[in-house]
mmCIF file of C-alpha atoms and ligand atoms in Angstrom:
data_model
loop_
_atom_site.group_PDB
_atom_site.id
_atom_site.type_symbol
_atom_site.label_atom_id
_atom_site.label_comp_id
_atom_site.label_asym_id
_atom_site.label_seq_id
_atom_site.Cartn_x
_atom_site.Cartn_y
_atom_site.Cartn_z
ATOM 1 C CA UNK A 30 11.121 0.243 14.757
ATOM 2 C CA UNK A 31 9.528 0.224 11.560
ATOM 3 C CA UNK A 32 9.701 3.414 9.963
ATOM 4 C CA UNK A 33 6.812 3.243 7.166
ATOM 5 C CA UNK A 34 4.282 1.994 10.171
ATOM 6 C CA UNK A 35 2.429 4.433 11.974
ATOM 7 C CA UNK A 36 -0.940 2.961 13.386
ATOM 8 C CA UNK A 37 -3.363 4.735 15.961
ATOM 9 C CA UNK A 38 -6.356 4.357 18.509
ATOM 10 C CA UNK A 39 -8.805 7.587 18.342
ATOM 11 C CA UNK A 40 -11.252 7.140 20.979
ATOM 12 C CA UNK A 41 -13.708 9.522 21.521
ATOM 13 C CA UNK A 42 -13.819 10.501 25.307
ATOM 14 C CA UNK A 43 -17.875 10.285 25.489
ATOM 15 C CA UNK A 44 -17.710 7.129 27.326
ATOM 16 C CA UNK A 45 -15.308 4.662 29.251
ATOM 17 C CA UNK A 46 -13.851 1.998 27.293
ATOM 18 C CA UNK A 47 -15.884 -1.007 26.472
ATOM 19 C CA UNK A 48 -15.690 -4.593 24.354
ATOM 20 C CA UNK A 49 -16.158 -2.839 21.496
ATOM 21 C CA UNK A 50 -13.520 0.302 21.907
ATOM 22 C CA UNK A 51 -11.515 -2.120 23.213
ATOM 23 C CA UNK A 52 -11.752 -4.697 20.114
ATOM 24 C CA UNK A 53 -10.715 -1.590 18.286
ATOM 25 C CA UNK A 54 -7.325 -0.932 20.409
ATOM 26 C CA UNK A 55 -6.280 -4.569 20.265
ATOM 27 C CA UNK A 56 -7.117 -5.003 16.553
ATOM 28 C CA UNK A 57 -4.736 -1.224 15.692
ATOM 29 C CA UNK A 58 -2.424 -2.348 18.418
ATOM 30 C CA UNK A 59 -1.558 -5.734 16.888
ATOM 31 C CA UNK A 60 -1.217 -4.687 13.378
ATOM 32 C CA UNK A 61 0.914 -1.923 14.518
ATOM 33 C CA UNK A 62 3.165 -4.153 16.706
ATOM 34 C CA UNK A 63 3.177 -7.168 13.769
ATOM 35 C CA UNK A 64 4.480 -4.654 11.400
ATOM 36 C CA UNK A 65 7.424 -2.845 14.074
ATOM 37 C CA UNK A 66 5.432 0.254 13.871
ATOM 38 C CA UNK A 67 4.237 2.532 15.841
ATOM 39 C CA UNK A 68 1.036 2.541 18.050
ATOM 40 C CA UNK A 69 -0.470 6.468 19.164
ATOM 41 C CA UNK A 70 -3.619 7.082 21.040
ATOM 42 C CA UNK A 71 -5.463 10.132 19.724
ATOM 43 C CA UNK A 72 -8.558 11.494 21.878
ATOM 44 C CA UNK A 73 -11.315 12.594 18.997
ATOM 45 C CA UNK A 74 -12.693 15.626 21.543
ATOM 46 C CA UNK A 75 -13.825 17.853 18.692
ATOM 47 C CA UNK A 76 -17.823 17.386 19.821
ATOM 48 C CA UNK A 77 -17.028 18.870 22.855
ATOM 49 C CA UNK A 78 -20.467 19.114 24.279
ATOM 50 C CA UNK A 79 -20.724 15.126 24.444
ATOM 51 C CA UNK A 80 -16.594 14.332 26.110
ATOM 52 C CA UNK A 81 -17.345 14.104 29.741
ATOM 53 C CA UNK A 82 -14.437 15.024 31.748
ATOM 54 C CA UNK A 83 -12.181 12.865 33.264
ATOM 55 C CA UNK A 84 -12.986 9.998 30.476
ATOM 56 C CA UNK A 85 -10.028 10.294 28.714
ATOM 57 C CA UNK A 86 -7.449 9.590 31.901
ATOM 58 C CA UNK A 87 -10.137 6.691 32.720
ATOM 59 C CA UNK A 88 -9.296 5.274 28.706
ATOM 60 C CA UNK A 89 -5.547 5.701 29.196
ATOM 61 C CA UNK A 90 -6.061 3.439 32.509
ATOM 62 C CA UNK A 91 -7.902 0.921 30.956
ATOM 63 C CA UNK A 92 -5.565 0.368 28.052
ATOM 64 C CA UNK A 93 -2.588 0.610 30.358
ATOM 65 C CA UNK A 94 -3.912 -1.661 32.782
ATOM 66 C CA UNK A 95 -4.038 -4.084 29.111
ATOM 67 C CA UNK A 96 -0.867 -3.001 28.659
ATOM 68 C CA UNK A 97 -1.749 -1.349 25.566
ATOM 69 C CA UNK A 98 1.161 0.812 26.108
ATOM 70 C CA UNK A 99 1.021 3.533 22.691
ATOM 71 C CA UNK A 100 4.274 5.875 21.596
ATOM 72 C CA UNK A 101 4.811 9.162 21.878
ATOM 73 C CA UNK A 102 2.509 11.604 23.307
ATOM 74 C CA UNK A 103 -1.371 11.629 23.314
ATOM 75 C CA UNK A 104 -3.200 14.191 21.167
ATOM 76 C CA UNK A 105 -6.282 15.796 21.623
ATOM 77 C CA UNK A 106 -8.197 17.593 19.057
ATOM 78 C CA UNK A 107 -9.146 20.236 21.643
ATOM 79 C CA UNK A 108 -6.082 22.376 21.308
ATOM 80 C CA UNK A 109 -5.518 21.237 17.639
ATOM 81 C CA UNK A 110 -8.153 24.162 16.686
ATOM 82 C CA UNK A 111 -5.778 26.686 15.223
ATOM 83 C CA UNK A 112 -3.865 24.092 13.341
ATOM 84 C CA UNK A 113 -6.994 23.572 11.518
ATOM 85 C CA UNK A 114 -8.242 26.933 11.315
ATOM 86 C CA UNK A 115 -5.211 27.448 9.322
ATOM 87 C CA UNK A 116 -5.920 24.662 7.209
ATOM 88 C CA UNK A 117 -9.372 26.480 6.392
ATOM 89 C CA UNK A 118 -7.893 29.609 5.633
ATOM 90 C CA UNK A 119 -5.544 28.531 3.406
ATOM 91 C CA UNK A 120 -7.842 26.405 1.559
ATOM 92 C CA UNK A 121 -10.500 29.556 1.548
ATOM 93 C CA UNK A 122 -7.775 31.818 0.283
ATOM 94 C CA UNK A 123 -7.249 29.183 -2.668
ATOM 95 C CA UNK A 124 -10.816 29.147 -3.752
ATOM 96 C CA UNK A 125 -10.985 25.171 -2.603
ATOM 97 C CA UNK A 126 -13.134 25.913 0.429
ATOM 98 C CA UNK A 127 -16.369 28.149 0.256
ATOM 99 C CA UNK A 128 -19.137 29.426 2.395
ATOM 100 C CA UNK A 129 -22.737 28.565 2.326
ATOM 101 C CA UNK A 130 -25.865 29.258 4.280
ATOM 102 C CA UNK A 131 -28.356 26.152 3.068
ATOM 103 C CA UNK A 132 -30.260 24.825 5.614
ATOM 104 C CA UNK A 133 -30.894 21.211 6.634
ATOM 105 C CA UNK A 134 -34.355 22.245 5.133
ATOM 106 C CA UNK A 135 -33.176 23.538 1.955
ATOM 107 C CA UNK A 136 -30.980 20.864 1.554
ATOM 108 C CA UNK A 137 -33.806 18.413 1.647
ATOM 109 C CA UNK A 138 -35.527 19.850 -0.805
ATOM 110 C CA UNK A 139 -32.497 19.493 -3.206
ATOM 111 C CA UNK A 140 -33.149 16.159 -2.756
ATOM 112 C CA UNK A 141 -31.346 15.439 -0.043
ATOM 113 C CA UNK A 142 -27.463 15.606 -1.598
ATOM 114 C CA UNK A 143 -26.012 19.352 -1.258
ATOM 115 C CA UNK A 144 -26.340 20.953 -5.676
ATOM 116 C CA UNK A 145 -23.278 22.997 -4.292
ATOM 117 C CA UNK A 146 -25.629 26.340 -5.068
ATOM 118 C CA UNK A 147 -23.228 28.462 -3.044
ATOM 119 C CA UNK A 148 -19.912 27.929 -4.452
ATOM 120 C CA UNK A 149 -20.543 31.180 -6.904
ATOM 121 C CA UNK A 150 -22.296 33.234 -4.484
ATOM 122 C CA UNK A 151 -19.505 35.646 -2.703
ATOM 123 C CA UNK A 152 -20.114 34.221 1.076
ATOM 124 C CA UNK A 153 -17.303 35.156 3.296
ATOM 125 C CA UNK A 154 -17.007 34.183 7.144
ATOM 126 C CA UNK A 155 -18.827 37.522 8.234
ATOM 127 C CA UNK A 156 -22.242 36.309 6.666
ATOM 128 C CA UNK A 157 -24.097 35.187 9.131
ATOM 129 C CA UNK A 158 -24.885 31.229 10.103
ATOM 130 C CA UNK A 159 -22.597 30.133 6.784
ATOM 131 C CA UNK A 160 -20.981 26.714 7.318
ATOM 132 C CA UNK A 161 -17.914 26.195 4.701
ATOM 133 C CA UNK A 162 -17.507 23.366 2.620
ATOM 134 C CA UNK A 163 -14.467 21.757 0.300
ATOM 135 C CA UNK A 164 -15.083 21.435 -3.026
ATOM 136 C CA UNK A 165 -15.023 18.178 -4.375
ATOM 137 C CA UNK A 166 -14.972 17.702 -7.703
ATOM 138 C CA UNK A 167 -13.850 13.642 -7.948
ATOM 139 C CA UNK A 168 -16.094 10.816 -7.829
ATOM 140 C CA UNK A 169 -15.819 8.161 -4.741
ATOM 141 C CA UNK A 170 -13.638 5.916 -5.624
ATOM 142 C CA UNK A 171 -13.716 1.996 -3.995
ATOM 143 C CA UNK A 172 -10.670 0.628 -2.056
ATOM 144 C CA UNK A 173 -9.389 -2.360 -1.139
ATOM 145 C CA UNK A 174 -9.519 -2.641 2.557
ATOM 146 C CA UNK A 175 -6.502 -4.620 4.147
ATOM 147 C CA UNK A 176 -9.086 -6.684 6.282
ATOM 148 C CA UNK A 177 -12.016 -7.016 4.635
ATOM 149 C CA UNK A 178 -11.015 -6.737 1.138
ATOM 150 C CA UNK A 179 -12.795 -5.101 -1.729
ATOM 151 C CA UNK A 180 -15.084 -2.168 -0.647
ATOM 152 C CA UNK A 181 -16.916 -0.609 -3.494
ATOM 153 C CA UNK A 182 -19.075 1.979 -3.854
ATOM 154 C CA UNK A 183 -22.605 1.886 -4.816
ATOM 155 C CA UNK A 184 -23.206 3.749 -8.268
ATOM 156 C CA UNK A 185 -25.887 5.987 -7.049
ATOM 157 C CA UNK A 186 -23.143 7.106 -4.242
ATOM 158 C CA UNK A 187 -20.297 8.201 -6.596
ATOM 159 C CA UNK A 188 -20.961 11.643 -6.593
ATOM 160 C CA UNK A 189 -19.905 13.301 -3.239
ATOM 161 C CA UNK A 190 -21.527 16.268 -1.881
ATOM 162 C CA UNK A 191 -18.790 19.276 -1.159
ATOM 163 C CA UNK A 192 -18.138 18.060 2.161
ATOM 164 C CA UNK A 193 -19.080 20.161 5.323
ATOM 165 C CA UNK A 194 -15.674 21.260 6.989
ATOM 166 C CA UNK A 195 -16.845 23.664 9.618
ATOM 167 C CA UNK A 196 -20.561 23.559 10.754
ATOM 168 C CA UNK A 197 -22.628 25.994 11.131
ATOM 169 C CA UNK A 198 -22.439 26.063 14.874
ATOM 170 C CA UNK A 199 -18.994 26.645 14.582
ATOM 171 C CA UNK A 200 -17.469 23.178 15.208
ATOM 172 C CA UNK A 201 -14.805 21.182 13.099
ATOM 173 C CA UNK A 202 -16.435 18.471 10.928
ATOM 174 C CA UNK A 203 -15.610 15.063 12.018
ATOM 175 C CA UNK A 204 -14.301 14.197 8.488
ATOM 176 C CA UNK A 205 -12.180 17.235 8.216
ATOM 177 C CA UNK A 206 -10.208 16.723 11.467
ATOM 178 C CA UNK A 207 -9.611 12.640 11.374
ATOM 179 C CA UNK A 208 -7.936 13.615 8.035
ATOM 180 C CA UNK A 209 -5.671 16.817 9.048
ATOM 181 C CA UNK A 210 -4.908 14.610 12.511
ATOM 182 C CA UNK A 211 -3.807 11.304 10.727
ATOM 183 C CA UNK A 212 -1.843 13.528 7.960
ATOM 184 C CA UNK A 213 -0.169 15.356 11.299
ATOM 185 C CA UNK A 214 0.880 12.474 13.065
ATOM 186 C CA UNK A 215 2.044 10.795 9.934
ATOM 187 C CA UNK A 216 -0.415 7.989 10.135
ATOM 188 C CA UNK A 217 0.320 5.548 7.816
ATOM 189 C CA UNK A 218 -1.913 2.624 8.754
ATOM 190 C CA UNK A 219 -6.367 3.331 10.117
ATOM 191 C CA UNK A 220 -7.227 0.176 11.666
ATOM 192 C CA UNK A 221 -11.157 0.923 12.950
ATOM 193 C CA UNK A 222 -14.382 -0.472 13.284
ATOM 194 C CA UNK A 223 -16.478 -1.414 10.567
ATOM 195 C CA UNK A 224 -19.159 1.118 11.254
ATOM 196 C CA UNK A 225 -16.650 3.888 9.734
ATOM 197 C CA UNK A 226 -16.155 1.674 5.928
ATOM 198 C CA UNK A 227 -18.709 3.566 4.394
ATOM 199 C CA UNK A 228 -17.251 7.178 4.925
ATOM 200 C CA UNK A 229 -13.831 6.155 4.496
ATOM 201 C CA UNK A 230 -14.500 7.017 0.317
ATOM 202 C CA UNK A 231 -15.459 10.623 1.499
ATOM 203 C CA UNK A 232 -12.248 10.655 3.720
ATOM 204 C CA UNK A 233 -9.961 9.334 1.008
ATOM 205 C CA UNK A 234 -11.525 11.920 -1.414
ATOM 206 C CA UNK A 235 -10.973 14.495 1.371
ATOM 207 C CA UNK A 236 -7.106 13.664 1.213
ATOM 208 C CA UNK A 237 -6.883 13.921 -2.138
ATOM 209 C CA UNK A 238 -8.842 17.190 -2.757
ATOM 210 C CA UNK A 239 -5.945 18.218 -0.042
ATOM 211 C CA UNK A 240 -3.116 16.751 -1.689
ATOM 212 C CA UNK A 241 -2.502 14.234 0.712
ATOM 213 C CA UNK A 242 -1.966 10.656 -0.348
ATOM 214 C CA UNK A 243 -4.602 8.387 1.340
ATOM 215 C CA UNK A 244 -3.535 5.913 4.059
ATOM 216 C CA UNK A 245 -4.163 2.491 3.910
ATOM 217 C CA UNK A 246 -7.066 1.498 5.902
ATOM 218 C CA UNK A 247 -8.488 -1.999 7.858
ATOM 219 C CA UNK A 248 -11.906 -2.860 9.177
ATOM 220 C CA UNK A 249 -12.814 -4.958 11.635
ATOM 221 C CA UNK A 250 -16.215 -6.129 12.972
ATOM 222 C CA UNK A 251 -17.936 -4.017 15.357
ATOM 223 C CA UNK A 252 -19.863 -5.084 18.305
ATOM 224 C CA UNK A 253 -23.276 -4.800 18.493
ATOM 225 C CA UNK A 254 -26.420 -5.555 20.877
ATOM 226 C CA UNK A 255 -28.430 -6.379 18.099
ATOM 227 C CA UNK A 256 -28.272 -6.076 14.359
ATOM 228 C CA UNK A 257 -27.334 -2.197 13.375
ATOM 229 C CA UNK A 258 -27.104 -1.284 16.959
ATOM 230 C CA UNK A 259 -23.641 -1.000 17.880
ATOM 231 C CA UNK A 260 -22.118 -1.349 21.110
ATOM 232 C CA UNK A 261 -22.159 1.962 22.491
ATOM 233 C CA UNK A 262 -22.395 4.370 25.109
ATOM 234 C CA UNK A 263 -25.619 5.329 24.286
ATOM 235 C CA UNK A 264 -26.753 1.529 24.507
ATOM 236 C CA UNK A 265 -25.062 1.411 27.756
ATOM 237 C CA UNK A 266 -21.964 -0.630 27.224
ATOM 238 C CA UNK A 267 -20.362 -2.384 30.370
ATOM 239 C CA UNK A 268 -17.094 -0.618 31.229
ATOM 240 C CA UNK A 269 -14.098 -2.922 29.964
ATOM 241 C CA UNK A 270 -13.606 -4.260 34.071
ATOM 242 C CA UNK A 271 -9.823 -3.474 34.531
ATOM 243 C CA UNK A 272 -9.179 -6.151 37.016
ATOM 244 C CA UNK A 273 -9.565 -9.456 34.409
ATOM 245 C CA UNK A 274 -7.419 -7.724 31.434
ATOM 246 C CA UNK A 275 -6.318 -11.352 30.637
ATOM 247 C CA UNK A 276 -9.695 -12.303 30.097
ATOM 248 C CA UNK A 277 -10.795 -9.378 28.111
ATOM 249 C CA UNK A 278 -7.817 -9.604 25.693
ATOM 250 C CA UNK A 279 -8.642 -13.344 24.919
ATOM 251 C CA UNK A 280 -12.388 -11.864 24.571
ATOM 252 C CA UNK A 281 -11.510 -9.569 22.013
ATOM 253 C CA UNK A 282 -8.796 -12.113 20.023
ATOM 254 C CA UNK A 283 -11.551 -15.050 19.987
ATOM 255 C CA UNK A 284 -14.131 -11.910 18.685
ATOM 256 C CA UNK A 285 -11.706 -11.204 15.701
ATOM 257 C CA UNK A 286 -11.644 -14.853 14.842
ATOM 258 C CA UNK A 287 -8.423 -15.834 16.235
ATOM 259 C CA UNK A 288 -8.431 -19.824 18.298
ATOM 260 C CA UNK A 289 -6.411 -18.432 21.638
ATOM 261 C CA UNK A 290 -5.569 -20.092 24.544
ATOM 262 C CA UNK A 291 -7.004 -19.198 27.660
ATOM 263 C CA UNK A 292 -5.859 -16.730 30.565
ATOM 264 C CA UNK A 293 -4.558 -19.177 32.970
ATOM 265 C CA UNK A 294 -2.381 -20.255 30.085
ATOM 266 C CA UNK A 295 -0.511 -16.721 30.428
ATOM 267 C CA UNK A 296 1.687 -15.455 33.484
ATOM 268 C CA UNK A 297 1.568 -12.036 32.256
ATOM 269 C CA UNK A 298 -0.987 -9.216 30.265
ATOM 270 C CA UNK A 299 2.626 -8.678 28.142
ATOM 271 C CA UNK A 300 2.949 -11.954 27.823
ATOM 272 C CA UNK A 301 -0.462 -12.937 26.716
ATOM 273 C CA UNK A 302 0.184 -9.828 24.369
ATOM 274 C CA UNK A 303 3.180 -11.200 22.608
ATOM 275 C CA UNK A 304 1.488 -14.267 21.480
ATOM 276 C CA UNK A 305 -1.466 -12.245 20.164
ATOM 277 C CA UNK A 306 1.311 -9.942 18.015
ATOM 278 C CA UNK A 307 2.688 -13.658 16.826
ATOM 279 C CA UNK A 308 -0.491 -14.841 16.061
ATOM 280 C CA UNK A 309 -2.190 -11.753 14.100
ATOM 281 C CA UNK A 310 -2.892 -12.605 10.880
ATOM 282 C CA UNK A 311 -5.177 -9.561 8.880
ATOM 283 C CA UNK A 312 -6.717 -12.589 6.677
ATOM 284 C CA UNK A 313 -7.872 -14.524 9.945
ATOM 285 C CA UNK A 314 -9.747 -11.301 10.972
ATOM 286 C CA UNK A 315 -13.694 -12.661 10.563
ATOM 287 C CA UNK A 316 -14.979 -10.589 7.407
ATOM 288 C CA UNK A 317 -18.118 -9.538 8.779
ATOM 289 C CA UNK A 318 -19.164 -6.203 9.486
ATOM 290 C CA UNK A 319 -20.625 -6.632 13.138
ATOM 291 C CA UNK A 320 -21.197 -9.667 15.756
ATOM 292 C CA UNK A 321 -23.924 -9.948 18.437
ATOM 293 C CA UNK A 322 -22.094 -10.058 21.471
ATOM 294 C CA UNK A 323 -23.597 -11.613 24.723
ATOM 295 C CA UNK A 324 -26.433 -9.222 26.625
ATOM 296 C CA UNK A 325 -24.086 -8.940 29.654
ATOM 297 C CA UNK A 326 -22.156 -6.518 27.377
ATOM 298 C CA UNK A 327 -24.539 -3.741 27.684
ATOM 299 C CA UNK A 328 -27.069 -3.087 30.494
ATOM 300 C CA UNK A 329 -30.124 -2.058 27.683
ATOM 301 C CA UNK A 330 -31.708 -5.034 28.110
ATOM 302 C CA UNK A 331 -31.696 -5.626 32.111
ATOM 303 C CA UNK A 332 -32.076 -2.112 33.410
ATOM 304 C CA UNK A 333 -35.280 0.328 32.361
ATOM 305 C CA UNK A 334 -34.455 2.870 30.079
HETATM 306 N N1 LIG B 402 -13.387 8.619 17.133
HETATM 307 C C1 LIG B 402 -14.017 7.632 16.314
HETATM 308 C C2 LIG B 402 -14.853 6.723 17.187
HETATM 309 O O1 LIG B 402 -14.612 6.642 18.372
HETATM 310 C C3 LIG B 402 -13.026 6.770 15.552
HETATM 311 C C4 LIG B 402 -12.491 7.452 14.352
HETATM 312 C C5 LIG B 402 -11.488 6.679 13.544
HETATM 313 O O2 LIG B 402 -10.979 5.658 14.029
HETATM 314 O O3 LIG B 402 -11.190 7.104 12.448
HETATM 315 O O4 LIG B 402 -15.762 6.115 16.693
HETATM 316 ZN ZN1 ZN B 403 -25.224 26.438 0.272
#
């Protein structure tokens, strides 16, 4: 096994799996197995008021039943809390991390981008309603994304607002915990959907305010029901049907760009599999950011809202 390869899945477990999650997991699986690395599955539960229970064993069927088979042990950032509580503490007790009580409405009338007003004010985790935030000093910087090439940033987007690491309400940010979690599990290698490019500047400046070095990251297009509408659980994806896996995996590798053989022509879901790891090329990946897929992906259309 490859030991400077560590790739991952990190569905959220608000929904079952669907084309689009699982054009994600076959995209990160492939250039994990192409490369002799490693594949984990990481369940992103930190919003847990929208996981719905029993979604995450239903994912883990689905991708076995693709025999999207992932190493070592499944994380979920549910019981990772104190692991990043420490990381907040520490980074409090260094003066990189401060509290601040703006409001949504104050912050608008800053103009919309955070001034960073309360990094001199003496905030401390009793104050009521305070949310903390990292101090970033850095500009964004562009990258150059392993599928879709150059990414730059827009001049007017350089300067990043000191990041929100724990909300008000209490939760973990999003960009905080995909950071600690990929540093953790000694990710090496983000393969993801297109719709997370234009954060991936805040997350790499998040790494480096933190000392970490940032991974090296891979887009690939999203599926949508119409343009800027992704395929989602809100738009009422179609469950990925576990009986026609075949199918489904030929779905996806035709999606990405790739000319594949049909089912029939495979005897097996591993075998079918083994061919797709032979054929994965990151420069055959389409470069766009999201394709229309047929209606009979999602049930918005057919069903009344
Ligand atoms: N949990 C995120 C999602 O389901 C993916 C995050 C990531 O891949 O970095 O959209
Ligand atoms: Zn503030």
């Amino acid at each position: 096994m490859h030991k400077n390869y560590v790739g991952r899945f990190a569905p959220s477990p608000s929904g079952q799996l669907h084309f689009g999650s699982l054009i994600t997991a076959v995209a990160s699986y492939l250039d994990a197995k192409r490369y002799d690395g490693k594949w984990l599955v990481r369940m992103e539960d930190i919003d847990e008021p929208r996981c719905i229970e029993g979604i995450d064993a239903d994912i883990l069927t689905s991708l076995e039943k693709h025999n999207l088979l992932w190493d070592d042990e499944v994380i979920y950032q549910s019981q990772q809390h104190s692991r990043y509580q420490d990381t907040l503490d520490q980074l409090v007790g260094q003066q990189r991390a401060y509290f601040c009580t703006c409001t949504r409405k104050q912050i608008k009338a800053m103009g919309g981008q955070y001034s960073g007003v309360c990094r001199d004010k003496d905030y401390t985790n009793s104050t009521p309603d305070t949310a903390l935030r990292l101090k970033l000093d850095a500009t964004l910087q562009g990258f150059d994304d392993l599928i879709m090439e150059r990414f730059d940033v827009a001049t007017s987007e350089l300067k990043a607002e000191d990041v929100v690491l724990k909300r008000r309400d209490g939760l973990f940010s999003y960009n905080l915990v995909v950071v600690l979690d990929d540093v953790f599990q000694k990710v090496t290698h983000v393969i993801r959907g297109c719709d997370l490019i234009d954060v991936t500047p805040l997350q790499q400046a998040v790494y480096r305010a933190l000392d970490f070095a940032p991974v090296n990251y891979g887009h690939v297009p999203v599926a949508a029901i119409a343009p800027g509408r992704k395929l989602s659980k809100q738009n009422r994806a179609t469950p990925i049907n576990n009986e026609t896996p075949k199918e489904n995996l030929v779905k996806a590798m035709r999606f990405l760009g790739f000319s594949f053989p049909d089912a029939a022509e495979f005897d097996s879901t591993s075998e079918l599999l083994q061919h797709a790891v032979s054929v994965w090329d990151r420069k055959k990946v389409v470069k766009m950011p999201e394709i229309i897929v047929p209606q009979h992906e999602s049930t918005y259309y057919s069903e009344p809202l």
